[in-house]
Amino acid sequence: MKVLVAVKRVIDYNVKVRVKSDKTGVETANVKMSMNPFDEIAVEEAVRLKEAGKADEIVAVSMGVTQCQETLRTAFAMGADRGIHVLTDAELQPLAVAKLLKAIIDEEKPDLVILGKQAIDDDSNQTGQMLAGLLGWPQGTFASKLDVGDGSLQVTREIDGGLETEKLTMPAIITTDLRLNEPRYASLPNIMKAKRKPIDQKAPEDYGVDIAPRLKTLKVTEPPKREGGVKVGSVDELVEKLRNEAGVI
Amino acid sequence: MPVLVIAEHEAGELKSATLNTVTAAKAMGDEVHVLVAGKGCSGVADAAKAVDGVAKVLVAEDDALENQLAETFAPLIVKLASDYSHVVVPATTFGKNVLPRAAALLDVQQISDVMAVESPDTFVRPIYAGNALATVQSSDSVKLITVRTTAFPAAGSGGNAAVETVDGAGASAEGAEFVGRELSRSERPELTSARVIVSGGRGMGSGENFSILEALADKLGAAVGASRAAVDAGFVPNDYQVGQTGKVVAPELYIAVGISGAIQHLAGMKDSKVIVAINKDEEAPIFQIADYGLVGDLFKIVPELTDAIGK
Ligand SMILES: Cc1cc2nc3c(=O)[nH]c(=O)nc-3n(C[C@H](O)[C@H](O)[C@H](O)COP(=O)(O)OP(=O)(O)OC[C@H]3O[C@@H](n4cnc5c(N)ncnc54)[C@H](O)[C@@H]3O)c2cc1C
Ligand SMILES: Nc1ncnc2c1ncn2[C@@H]1O[C@H](COP(=O)(O)O)[C@@H](O)[C@H]1O
């Protein structure tokens, strides 16, 4: 079984992002970048499938600027076998990413594709579902448990009211939720080995896909700041304030 | 052209998220229709037709629609979309699962988590866990939108819309099969529509200790929420999680207990009207956004608070 994972390079989740003063976006100069946390979970799941003898090859795909290669190397150090980098400096919106992934999947023919449920920069939560639609494949989104069998899989999904289970025939699309697994730290030997794993470099034009953004960002602004309040000294004071000042109890 | 809202429903009841979505839809166009799709949903259709501002309810019923799979819902949305300027769903796990699949089939770039409607083609949405707000303009002929329900008030009742049956048959599940659903049962209000929320974090120490929060919640008629750390530790089920990747809430009163205030948590609750933080670490970031902070041991403070509120 071949597994394909999509890994996005994003601002590290620990960074407090700042809006640029010209309102065109957020500050990315000298900011730490990492693999999207949900995509780490996707890679980890694929590696576990390989370790369990269920998968024999893991292909990682990343799209964007030159440095996406570092993101692919991170995936390699965790256990992915090879990479495809679609190099572009252009803004990629989820529909364009889904179309490029579809073109890659048409060539690679994986049995299972794992993406993150959401990229923590654009917070779109769209790409996996779009890709499933374009391919006409079943989708198991927000997965917290995956049980891969022969030709089909069972997926437990985190939904607002609790959990839902579905059975999907493969090929299928999975998007990861936080509790699917806990990604490993790469060991030093594996980081060294990752340097030798191959990356196939491509351009959007190679796939004949129109990636022009459909959404135009008119401005990016800071959300209204919440005024810090007061510290109260006792429970009685808190209750008094909630009752008489805030009027919420 | 009218705006189509996809109703979210469960066990024969219209979910309240649909009401906030109708309010958002009214700001996009002048006539709002609601699609109720599923199996045996005449009760939901009755509820939808009474929502204020709804002009028409479309009912699509079929066995294949029963479990609201994205695989069968997306083609139905695609079939109806050409008669509408916008197709709108709440940004719940239901809406997030279904709508992007339809968007791809329509070759449309969906707009997620809309929190303000500037004009019929321009919307404000949060990015980077709500640390920035993007104003975006869509060039697609039909706009597919998920709505951040906490940003719009619920539509009232008093409407009397026409009900029309549409053909729901024919969609294949494309290899997806529903197996089962395990829903958390609770007598408490739902997190996303509760007036008061009491949330616990890693500081709670265990699942059993959540009983002191439940006692407080009972006094206040509140819902109980949690941080990711509390959910990951297994103290409470996943559907309690508030935050960037959990539920977004905006109650009148949010009481954060033993929660440090990571940006991913704040992303889900910082639009609450009044925030109370109880934490033993006076440097905890949660105090920077709390209206009222109380520094101390939660195991002492929470029971005291429960007592004091009863008085
Ligand atoms: C991609 C990604 C997505 C995420 N999404 C979310 C999300 O949606 N929601 C979310 O909540 N988190 C999310 N997180 C996790 C987030 O970064 C934090 O790790 C998490 O919110 C911390 O939870 P906490 O505040 O309960 O725990 P901690 O940060 O460990 O804080 C515990 C607090 O309890 C206090 N405490 C301990 N004992 C007591 C006591 N006896 N009395 C009083 N106070 C006490 C401590 O002082 C401390 O401040 C996400 C992280 C990532 C990487
Ligand atoms: N530029 C990209 N390169 C690789 N994968 C991506 C890219 N953009 C999005 N993805 C994948 O799609 C998922 C969801 O992203 P989004 O729909 O933008 O929230 C991510 O977690 C990735 O798995």
XYZ file of C-alpha atoms and ligand atoms in Angstrom:
636
model
C 0.000 0.000 0.000
C 1.222 3.446 -0.895
C 0.451 6.421 1.359
C 0.693 10.042 0.312
C 0.860 12.831 2.911
C 0.522 16.588 2.349
C 2.763 18.757 4.507
C 2.546 22.532 4.677
C 5.188 24.949 5.903
C 3.615 27.436 8.306
C 4.617 29.900 11.017
C 5.454 27.842 14.102
C 2.493 27.485 16.465
C 4.457 29.038 19.349
C 5.058 32.311 17.518
C 2.857 35.230 18.421
C 2.028 36.514 14.946
C 2.017 40.223 14.240
C 0.010 42.048 11.637
C 2.116 44.203 9.279
C 1.584 47.918 9.661
C 0.638 48.271 5.980
C -2.175 45.748 6.555
C -1.111 43.464 3.691
C -0.548 40.401 5.840
C 1.360 39.181 8.860
C 5.064 39.561 9.600
C 7.013 36.558 8.283
C 10.547 37.967 8.185
C 12.807 36.272 10.767
C 9.925 34.237 12.082
C 10.332 30.566 12.961
C 8.625 28.260 10.450
C 7.651 24.624 11.026
C 5.568 21.841 9.618
C 1.853 22.407 10.247
C 1.154 20.444 13.493
C -1.734 18.506 11.931
C 0.559 17.427 9.086
C 3.089 16.066 11.586
C 0.242 13.902 12.848
C -0.450 12.844 9.241
C 3.181 11.832 8.706
C 3.286 10.010 12.044
C 0.179 8.014 11.137
C 1.687 7.031 7.782
C 4.946 5.970 9.438
C 3.040 3.844 11.945
C 1.221 2.141 9.068
C 4.571 1.379 7.514
C 5.983 0.075 10.788
C 2.908 -2.148 11.147
C 3.660 -3.640 7.734
C 0.512 -2.158 6.214
C 2.183 0.481 4.050
C 5.302 0.048 1.963
C 5.942 3.541 0.668
C 5.285 7.041 2.001
C 5.390 9.989 -0.389
C 5.331 13.483 1.150
C 4.151 16.470 -0.877
C 4.708 20.131 -0.067
C 3.819 23.189 -2.108
C 5.224 26.670 -1.909
C 8.552 28.468 -1.607
C 12.029 26.886 -1.797
C 12.166 26.331 1.976
C 9.322 23.813 1.763
C 12.177 21.401 1.138
C 13.025 21.719 4.847
C 9.478 20.671 5.652
C 9.902 17.647 3.398
C 13.208 16.813 5.152
C 11.351 16.896 8.469
C 8.857 14.401 7.047
C 11.779 12.237 5.844
C 13.415 12.325 9.267
C 10.150 11.012 10.730
C 10.088 8.204 8.173
C 8.659 9.354 4.833
C 10.531 7.828 1.865
C 10.545 10.487 -0.823
C 9.142 13.895 -1.590
C 7.498 16.008 -4.241
C 7.958 19.745 -4.000
C 5.753 21.970 -6.117
C 7.800 25.146 -6.162
C 5.995 28.459 -6.381
C 6.168 31.873 -4.760
C 2.551 32.532 -5.626
C -0.196 32.471 -3.012
C -1.885 29.060 -3.001
C -5.480 28.835 -1.828
C -7.022 25.488 -0.777
C -8.794 24.919 -4.127
C -5.486 25.310 -5.992
C -3.689 23.003 -3.546
C -6.447 20.413 -3.954
C -6.191 20.590 -7.753
C -2.414 20.179 -7.682
C -2.716 17.265 -5.254
C -5.281 15.649 -7.544
C -2.877 15.884 -10.478
C -0.089 14.348 -8.384
C -2.399 11.582 -7.163
C -3.449 10.782 -10.734
C 0.235 10.030 -11.395
C 1.226 8.438 -8.088
C -1.931 6.384 -7.511
C -1.688 6.069 -3.710
C -4.183 3.935 -1.779
C -4.480 6.365 1.086
C -3.925 10.120 1.309
C -3.536 11.791 4.705
C -3.736 15.560 5.208
C -4.050 17.787 8.242
C -7.585 18.889 9.054
C -6.512 22.508 9.018
C -3.480 24.632 8.295
C -2.861 26.844 11.328
C -2.040 29.870 9.183
C -5.126 30.236 6.968
C -7.296 28.088 9.296
C -9.341 27.082 6.224
C -10.090 23.419 6.933
C -10.923 22.715 3.283
C -8.161 21.050 1.288
C -8.793 17.381 2.180
C -12.541 17.624 1.584
C -11.984 19.437 -1.730
C -9.484 16.839 -2.854
C -11.885 14.019 -1.979
C -14.594 15.751 -4.022
C -12.325 16.235 -7.048
C -11.254 12.587 -6.957
C -14.708 11.204 -6.142
C -13.155 9.363 -3.185
C -14.665 8.875 0.278
C -13.439 11.217 3.004
C -12.795 10.635 6.689
C -12.254 14.078 8.176
C -11.106 15.042 11.713
C -9.850 11.507 12.366
C -8.953 10.507 15.910
C -8.567 6.795 15.192
C -7.720 4.866 12.056
C -7.963 1.153 11.527
C -6.645 0.171 8.117
C -7.710 -3.192 6.745
C -7.526 -4.833 3.376
C -9.055 -2.515 0.791
C -11.022 -0.575 3.367
C -10.527 1.294 6.598
C -12.509 2.278 9.650
C -12.158 5.846 10.843
C -13.344 7.466 14.073
C -14.127 11.143 13.574
C -14.304 13.913 16.149
C -17.620 15.696 15.701
C -19.247 18.458 17.745
C -21.511 16.073 19.627
C -18.946 13.321 20.254
C -17.530 10.678 17.940
C -18.641 9.141 14.654
C -17.388 6.011 12.943
C -17.368 5.386 9.209
C -16.092 2.639 6.993
C -14.401 3.805 3.790
C -13.307 1.790 0.796
C -9.830 2.684 -0.403
C -8.505 4.727 -2.059
C -9.652 7.266 0.501
C -8.817 10.660 1.972
C -8.189 11.153 5.688
C -7.700 14.426 7.544
C -6.139 14.317 11.002
C -7.375 15.638 14.312
C -5.103 16.287 17.284
C -5.758 13.070 19.143
C -4.997 10.667 16.271
C -1.461 10.186 17.600
C 1.474 11.958 19.153
C 4.178 12.646 16.553
C 7.670 11.399 17.317
C 10.833 13.433 17.531
C 13.236 12.502 14.781
C 16.450 10.834 15.938
C 19.820 12.181 14.855
C 20.639 9.201 12.571
C 17.249 9.627 10.921
C 17.872 13.333 10.426
C 21.162 12.427 8.702
C 19.464 9.798 6.559
C 16.779 12.318 5.587
C 19.387 14.374 3.742
C 19.808 11.614 1.181
C 16.166 10.960 0.434
C 15.060 12.242 -2.987
C 12.893 15.284 -3.675
C 11.284 15.616 -7.069
C 10.968 19.291 -7.867
C 7.995 20.417 -9.919
C 6.173 23.597 -10.863
C 2.403 24.216 -10.995
C 2.695 24.487 -14.817
C 3.879 20.861 -14.970
C 0.395 19.856 -13.923
C -1.521 22.294 -16.131
C -3.453 23.568 -13.122
C -4.785 27.109 -12.825
C -3.675 28.284 -9.381
C -4.830 31.902 -9.612
C -6.351 32.947 -6.247
C -10.130 33.340 -6.241
C -10.151 35.308 -3.030
C -8.511 38.683 -2.989
C -7.246 39.802 0.404
C -8.216 43.453 0.696
C -6.607 43.930 4.098
C -5.363 42.148 7.175
C -6.006 43.860 10.480
C -5.483 43.241 14.158
C -8.490 42.020 16.092
C -9.867 44.414 18.689
C -7.710 44.176 21.804
C -9.332 42.906 24.940
C -8.680 45.171 27.855
C -7.116 43.292 30.749
C -9.349 43.609 33.786
C -8.695 43.536 37.498
C -7.562 40.978 40.013
C -10.003 40.500 42.819
C -8.944 39.555 46.323
C -11.612 37.094 47.349
C -14.495 34.938 46.222
C -16.966 37.358 47.827
C -15.521 40.261 45.896
C -15.737 38.223 42.675
C -19.383 37.362 43.248
C -20.185 40.979 44.123
C -18.578 42.194 40.867
C -20.214 39.556 38.712
C -23.560 40.433 40.216
C -23.477 44.209 40.434
C -20.777 45.413 38.032
C -20.998 42.895 35.169
C -24.577 41.805 35.825
C -23.966 38.300 34.502
C -25.119 36.215 37.484
C -30.873 35.667 -6.370
C -31.741 34.183 -2.970
C -29.281 32.796 -0.410
C -29.404 29.102 0.527
C -28.740 28.033 4.114
C -28.087 24.339 4.733
C -29.862 23.401 7.957
C -27.989 21.399 10.546
C -30.169 18.964 12.430
C -29.852 15.987 14.708
C -32.382 13.464 15.996
C -35.248 15.320 14.345
C -34.362 18.718 15.784
C -33.094 21.828 14.071
C -29.731 22.768 15.628
C -29.467 26.292 16.974
C -26.340 26.982 14.866
C -28.709 27.166 11.887
C -30.448 30.199 13.439
C -27.209 32.210 13.639
C -26.439 31.157 10.080
C -29.792 32.513 8.881
C -28.910 35.903 10.416
C -25.588 35.925 8.556
C -27.356 34.893 5.338
C -29.764 37.842 5.614
C -26.783 40.167 5.367
C -25.716 38.550 2.067
C -28.946 38.802 0.094
C -32.561 39.743 0.508
C -34.243 36.363 0.411
C -33.196 33.362 2.485
C -34.103 29.764 1.708
C -33.278 26.835 3.978
C -32.471 23.326 2.766
C -33.461 20.543 5.121
C -31.906 17.327 3.833
C -32.006 13.922 5.454
C -34.545 11.234 6.139
C -37.745 11.663 8.094
C -37.165 15.343 8.737
C -40.639 16.864 8.548
C -40.243 18.068 12.151
C -37.048 19.874 11.220
C -38.794 21.429 8.217
C -41.584 22.686 10.505
C -39.027 24.267 12.800
C -37.182 25.838 9.852
C -40.310 27.335 8.337
C -41.034 29.185 11.568
C -37.640 30.899 11.625
C -37.957 34.628 11.178
C -36.764 35.837 7.777
C -36.891 32.516 5.964
C -38.871 32.767 2.723
C -38.810 29.147 1.644
C -37.860 25.747 3.023
C -36.641 23.057 0.632
C -36.992 19.500 1.868
C -34.900 16.730 0.318
C -35.379 13.246 1.687
C -33.652 10.020 0.773
C -32.194 6.982 2.518
C -28.743 7.994 1.303
C -29.054 11.363 3.056
C -29.938 9.901 6.442
C -26.530 10.145 8.049
C -25.568 13.461 6.473
C -22.424 12.167 4.803
C -20.430 14.692 2.802
C -20.360 12.221 -0.088
C -24.149 12.395 -0.540
C -24.757 15.975 0.613
C -22.214 17.611 -1.691
C -23.894 16.523 -4.982
C -27.257 17.742 -3.661
C -25.783 21.157 -2.858
C -24.174 21.251 -6.309
C -27.529 20.525 -7.943
C -29.236 23.415 -6.131
C -26.404 25.976 -6.119
C -27.041 27.469 -9.559
C -30.255 29.107 -8.314
C -28.477 30.906 -5.492
C -25.987 33.722 -4.983
C -24.600 32.173 -1.764
C -24.692 28.772 -0.090
C -24.150 29.097 3.644
C -23.607 26.590 6.466
C -22.580 26.967 10.112
C -18.840 26.404 10.713
C -19.556 23.318 12.809
C -17.983 19.924 12.189
C -21.038 19.203 10.010
C -20.586 22.316 7.859
C -16.807 22.013 7.679
C -17.072 18.429 6.504
C -19.704 18.937 3.830
C -19.225 22.334 2.218
C -15.628 22.194 0.874
C -16.485 19.004 -1.006
C -19.354 20.817 -2.731
C -17.133 23.861 -3.331
C -14.544 21.775 -5.180
C -17.241 20.200 -7.355
C -18.494 23.697 -8.213
C -14.934 24.976 -8.763
C -15.426 27.579 -6.043
C -12.964 28.775 -3.400
C -14.945 28.513 -0.159
C -14.724 31.244 2.473
C -14.372 29.668 5.931
C -15.494 30.981 9.310
C -17.001 34.277 8.176
C -17.491 36.630 11.126
C -18.694 39.756 9.317
C -20.373 40.461 5.984
C -19.061 43.711 4.480
C -20.957 43.367 1.204
C -22.387 40.447 -0.793
C -18.873 39.578 -2.047
C -16.640 40.804 0.799
C -16.231 39.102 4.145
C -14.105 39.205 7.285
C -12.605 35.978 8.579
C -10.077 35.109 11.288
C -6.646 33.688 10.397
C -3.732 32.586 12.613
C -5.990 31.465 15.464
C -7.797 34.788 15.377
C -4.628 36.817 15.863
C -5.373 38.541 12.567
C -8.552 39.301 10.644
C -8.548 39.089 6.853
C -11.018 40.989 4.707
C -11.447 38.963 1.527
C -13.320 39.522 -1.702
C -14.601 36.592 -3.727
C -14.687 36.504 -7.516
C -16.643 33.239 -7.726
C -20.110 33.360 -9.275
C -21.670 31.561 -6.333
C -20.168 32.067 -2.882
C -19.806 29.097 -0.541
C -19.480 30.182 3.050
C -19.164 28.690 6.516
C -20.282 31.034 9.279
C -18.742 31.564 12.703
C -22.006 31.306 14.594
C -20.857 33.235 17.668
C -20.452 36.346 15.489
C -24.156 36.528 14.574
C -27.234 36.560 16.827
C -29.764 33.751 16.448
C -32.724 34.510 14.171
C -36.004 34.639 16.056
C -39.243 32.822 15.380
C -42.538 33.996 13.953
C -41.890 33.206 10.298
C -44.156 31.153 8.110
C -42.204 30.052 5.056
C -43.487 28.025 2.135
C -42.290 24.417 2.113
C -41.264 22.770 -1.141
C -40.094 19.223 -1.761
C -36.994 18.739 -3.880
C -35.651 15.499 -5.276
C -33.027 14.114 -2.917
C -32.546 10.776 -4.623
C -29.658 9.500 -6.592
C -26.455 10.445 -4.812
C -23.980 7.623 -4.286
C -21.987 7.490 -1.054
C -18.825 6.888 -3.134
C -17.459 4.200 -0.842
C -18.363 5.806 2.488
C -20.505 3.890 4.911
C -21.861 5.185 8.194
C -21.139 2.830 11.087
C -22.219 4.632 14.222
C -22.262 7.706 16.368
C -21.408 8.026 20.034
C -22.901 11.248 21.244
C -22.108 12.665 24.658
C -25.354 12.941 26.556
C -25.722 15.855 28.889
C -28.521 17.636 30.678
C -26.504 20.811 30.455
C -26.851 23.456 27.739
C -24.802 23.000 24.577
C -21.376 24.644 24.706
C -21.782 26.754 21.587
C -25.080 28.302 22.675
C -24.700 28.379 26.483
C -25.069 31.700 28.312
C -22.476 30.670 30.894
C -19.518 28.286 30.499
C -17.279 26.861 33.200
C -14.086 25.443 31.640
C -11.370 23.352 33.225
C -7.755 22.820 32.204
C -4.801 20.654 33.124
C -4.900 22.232 36.568
C -8.006 20.157 37.338
C -5.670 17.201 37.764
C -8.169 14.446 36.954
C -11.553 13.631 35.457
C -13.044 13.043 38.923
C -12.063 16.541 39.972
C -14.290 17.947 37.230
C -17.161 17.217 39.626
C -16.386 20.448 41.474
C -16.786 22.339 38.178
C -20.029 20.509 37.514
C -21.382 21.596 40.878
C -20.560 25.191 39.978
C -22.032 24.742 36.500
C -25.260 23.378 38.008
C -25.620 26.485 40.161
C -25.122 28.728 37.150
C -27.071 26.696 34.600
C -23.779 26.576 32.713
C -22.176 24.309 30.130
C -18.834 22.683 30.943
C -15.865 23.099 28.613
C -12.168 22.268 28.698
C -8.745 23.064 27.326
C -7.009 20.693 24.967
C -4.643 19.605 27.726
C -7.610 18.457 29.828
C -9.088 16.561 26.882
C -5.765 14.989 25.897
C -5.229 13.853 29.471
C -8.555 12.049 29.234
C -10.273 14.118 31.962
C -13.258 14.843 29.677
C -14.437 13.854 26.164
C -13.166 15.561 23.007
C -16.360 17.503 22.404
C -15.593 19.643 25.489
C -12.574 21.263 23.797
C -12.683 25.012 23.349
C -10.149 26.683 21.065
C -8.639 27.213 17.639
C -9.199 23.600 16.724
C -12.099 22.860 19.030
C -15.278 24.840 19.571
C -15.539 28.584 19.343
C -17.730 30.017 22.075
C -18.854 33.484 23.118
C -21.015 33.239 26.229
C -22.017 36.096 28.529
C -19.733 34.611 31.173
C -16.722 32.303 30.714
C -14.993 30.999 33.821
C -11.556 29.521 33.058
C -10.320 27.290 35.859
C -6.770 25.915 35.889
C -6.235 27.027 32.294
C -3.029 28.905 31.445
C -4.354 30.802 28.423
C -2.391 29.544 25.401
C -3.231 31.435 22.190
C -4.916 28.332 20.805
C -7.296 28.307 23.761
C -7.909 32.060 23.682
C -8.832 31.745 19.996
C -11.940 29.870 21.053
C -13.192 32.052 23.918
C -11.794 35.556 23.808
C -15.012 36.990 22.393
C -16.879 36.041 25.560
C -18.561 39.051 27.162
C -17.106 38.590 30.637
C -14.108 36.367 31.388
C -13.161 35.134 34.851
C -9.843 33.352 35.436
C -8.990 31.229 38.433
C -5.349 30.172 38.487
C -2.678 29.719 41.119
C -0.004 31.265 38.894
C -0.393 35.028 38.955
C 1.722 35.270 35.787
C -0.575 32.994 33.765
C -1.373 34.660 30.404
C -5.109 34.075 30.927
C -5.083 37.005 33.386
C -4.137 39.387 30.554
C -7.542 38.955 28.970
C -9.656 38.190 32.041
C -12.053 40.854 33.312
C -11.810 39.372 36.787
C -8.855 37.317 37.931
C -8.585 35.387 41.156
C -5.160 34.024 42.084
C -5.223 30.897 44.197
C -5.864 27.190 44.488
C -8.845 26.169 42.433
C -9.664 23.322 44.804
C -10.347 25.887 47.495
C -11.813 28.675 45.360
C -14.277 26.750 43.191
C -16.265 25.160 46.065
C -16.306 28.535 47.842
C -17.609 30.181 44.703
C -20.305 27.547 44.304
C -21.444 28.232 47.860
C -21.319 31.995 47.506
C -23.423 32.000 44.349
C -26.201 30.095 46.037
C -26.520 32.731 48.724
C -2.127 22.841 16.475
C -2.530 23.075 17.896
C -3.864 23.296 18.179
C -4.293 23.501 19.488
N -5.618 23.717 19.712
C -6.037 23.933 20.976
C -7.425 24.185 21.263
O -8.293 24.185 20.376
N -7.785 24.416 22.541
C -6.869 24.413 23.585
O -7.278 24.636 24.751
N -5.574 24.180 23.335
C -5.133 23.928 22.066
N -3.804 23.668 21.856
C -2.923 23.464 23.024
C -2.415 24.741 23.661
O -1.250 25.161 22.978
C -2.075 24.491 25.159
O -1.144 23.448 25.251
C -3.287 24.136 26.029
O -4.342 25.047 25.812
C -2.889 24.141 27.494
O -3.961 23.721 28.313
P -4.055 24.162 29.833
O -4.094 25.628 29.946
O -5.177 23.402 30.453
O -2.719 23.543 30.459
P -1.432 24.259 31.040
O -0.864 25.202 30.048
O -0.585 23.181 31.559
O -2.002 25.136 32.222
C -2.491 24.600 33.428
C -2.749 25.786 34.360
O -3.364 25.328 35.555
C -2.850 26.073 36.654
N -3.047 25.257 37.850
C -2.485 24.045 38.143
N -2.928 23.603 39.322
C -3.760 24.552 39.826
C -4.520 24.682 41.035
N -4.524 23.724 41.963
N -5.257 25.801 41.205
C -5.260 26.786 40.275
N -4.576 26.711 39.116
C -3.830 25.608 38.891
C -1.400 26.310 36.289
O -0.912 27.455 36.960
C -1.476 26.520 34.763
O -1.622 27.884 34.429
C -3.357 23.475 20.545
C -2.006 23.273 20.267
C -1.597 23.068 18.961
C -0.147 22.842 18.676
N 0.879 24.429 0.434
C 0.587 23.202 0.887
N 1.462 22.178 0.745
C 1.173 20.940 1.213
N 0.032 20.627 1.827
C -0.881 21.596 2.011
C -0.667 22.922 1.550
N -1.756 23.653 1.878
C -2.612 22.832 2.530
N -2.085 21.580 2.605
C -2.697 20.395 3.249
O -4.080 20.649 3.500
C -4.354 20.619 4.889
C -5.481 21.570 5.236
O -5.166 22.899 4.887
P -6.261 24.072 4.813
O -7.398 23.557 4.000
O -5.538 25.219 4.184
O -6.664 24.365 6.247
C -3.020 20.894 5.550
O -2.987 20.396 6.883
C -2.068 20.147 4.622
O -2.098 18.753 4.875
